[in-house]
Coordinates of C-alpha atoms in Angstrom, one line a residue:
M94 CA 0.0 0.0 0.0
K95 CA 1.3 3.5 -0.8
S96 CA 2.4 5.6 2.1
H97 CA 0.9 9.0 2.4
S98 CA 2.5 11.6 4.6
S99 CA 1.4 14.9 3.2
P100 CA 0.0 17.4 5.7
V101 CA -3.3 17.6 3.8
Y102 CA -3.7 13.9 3.9
E103 CA -2.9 13.7 7.6
E104 CA -5.3 16.6 8.4
R105 CA -8.0 14.8 6.5
I106 CA -7.5 11.7 8.5
E107 CA -7.5 13.6 11.8
Q108 CA -10.7 15.4 10.9
Y109 CA -12.4 12.1 10.1
L110 CA -11.1 10.3 13.1
H111 CA -12.0 13.0 15.7
Q112 CA -15.7 12.5 15.3
P113 CA -17.1 11.0 18.5
S114 CA -16.5 7.3 18.4
S115 CA -15.2 4.3 20.3
P116 CA -11.5 3.3 19.9
K117 CA -12.7 0.3 17.8
A118 CA -14.7 2.6 15.5
I119 CA -11.8 4.9 15.2
A120 CA -9.5 2.1 14.1
K121 CA -12.1 0.9 11.6
K122 CA -12.4 4.5 10.2
K123 CA -8.7 4.8 9.9
A124 CA -8.4 1.5 8.0
K125 CA -11.3 2.5 5.7
M126 CA -9.7 5.9 5.1
L127 CA -6.4 4.3 4.2
T128 CA -8.0 1.8 1.8
T129 CA -10.2 4.4 0.1
T130 CA -7.3 6.8 -0.4
A131 CA -5.0 4.1 -1.8
A132 CA -7.7 2.9 -4.1
S133 CA -8.5 6.4 -5.4
T134 CA -4.8 7.1 -5.9
T135 CA -4.4 3.9 -7.9
T136 CA -7.5 4.7 -10.0
S137 CA -6.1 8.2 -10.6
D138 CA -2.7 6.8 -11.6
V139 CA -4.4 4.3 -14.0
E140 CA -6.6 7.1 -15.5
K141 CA -3.5 9.3 -16.0
A142 CA -1.6 6.5 -17.7
A143 CA -4.6 5.7 -20.0
M144 CA -4.9 9.4 -21.0
H145 CA -1.2 9.6 -21.7
E146 CA -1.4 6.5 -23.9
C147 CA -4.3 8.1 -25.8
Y148 CA -2.4 11.3 -26.4
C149 CA 0.6 9.3 -27.6
R150 CA -1.7 7.4 -30.1
L151 CA -3.2 10.7 -31.3
Q152 CA 0.3 12.1 -31.9
K153 CA 1.2 9.1 -34.0
L154 CA -1.9 9.6 -36.2
V155 CA -1.0 13.1 -37.3
P156 CA 1.5 12.7 -40.1
W157 CA 3.5 15.9 -39.6
L158 CA 3.9 15.5 -35.9
H159 CA 7.1 13.9 -34.7
T160 CA 6.5 11.3 -31.9
D161 CA 9.6 12.6 -30.1
A162 CA 8.3 16.2 -30.2
S163 CA 7.5 17.8 -26.9
M164 CA 4.2 19.6 -26.8
S165 CA 1.4 20.3 -24.4
E166 CA -1.8 18.2 -24.6
V167 CA -3.7 21.3 -25.7
E168 CA -1.2 21.8 -28.6
L169 CA -1.6 18.2 -29.6
L170 CA -5.4 18.4 -29.6
Q171 CA -5.2 21.6 -31.8
H172 CA -3.0 19.7 -34.3
V173 CA -5.4 16.8 -34.3
I174 CA -8.4 19.1 -34.9
E175 CA -6.5 20.8 -37.8
Y176 CA -5.7 17.4 -39.3
I177 CA -9.3 16.2 -39.0
Q178 CA -10.5 19.4 -40.7
Q179 CA -8.1 18.8 -43.6
L180 CA -9.3 15.3 -44.0
Q181 CA -12.9 16.5 -44.1
E182 CA -12.0 19.1 -46.7
T183 CA -10.2 16.5 -48.8
L184 CA -13.2 14.1 -48.5
A185 CA -15.7 16.8 -49.5
S186 CA -13.5 17.8 -52.5
T187 CA -13.2 14.1 -53.6
E188 CA -16.9 13.6 -53.3
E189 CA -17.6 16.7 -55.3
Q190 CA -15.2 15.5 -58.0
E191 CA -17.0 12.2 -58.1
V192 CA -20.4 13.8 -58.5
R193 CA -19.1 16.0 -61.4
S194 CA -17.6 13.0 -63.1
A195 CA -20.8 11.0 -62.7
I196 CA -22.8 14.0 -64.2
A197 CA -20.3 14.2 -67.1
V198 CA -20.7 10.5 -67.9
T199 CA -24.5 10.7 -67.7
E200 CA -24.5 13.7 -70.1
C201 CA -22.2 11.9 -72.6
M202 CA -24.6 8.9 -72.5
L203 CA -27.6 11.2 -73.2
I204 CA -25.9 12.8 -76.3

């Protein structure tokens, strides 16, 4: 179990423990507090690691970004948005060209 010794953590335990209770209840509360804090820390660490992995995957998807480049998460998201917008524009342009081509073929067949 991870050891917590920060003043905020200690103060939180003391506030929780100083509610009127028997010594047995206080020991139970302290054990519960330690377990809950350790679990939330672990969950938080797991979530941070998962988010980091997602950002790394996003960075690899944008062709002009170097995977070793250091940038903030906000900058990365801005680049990803820009890349998606470019892909949307390319798709719209391609679809428009396909429609024009289909119209031209149809017109030739009618002549």
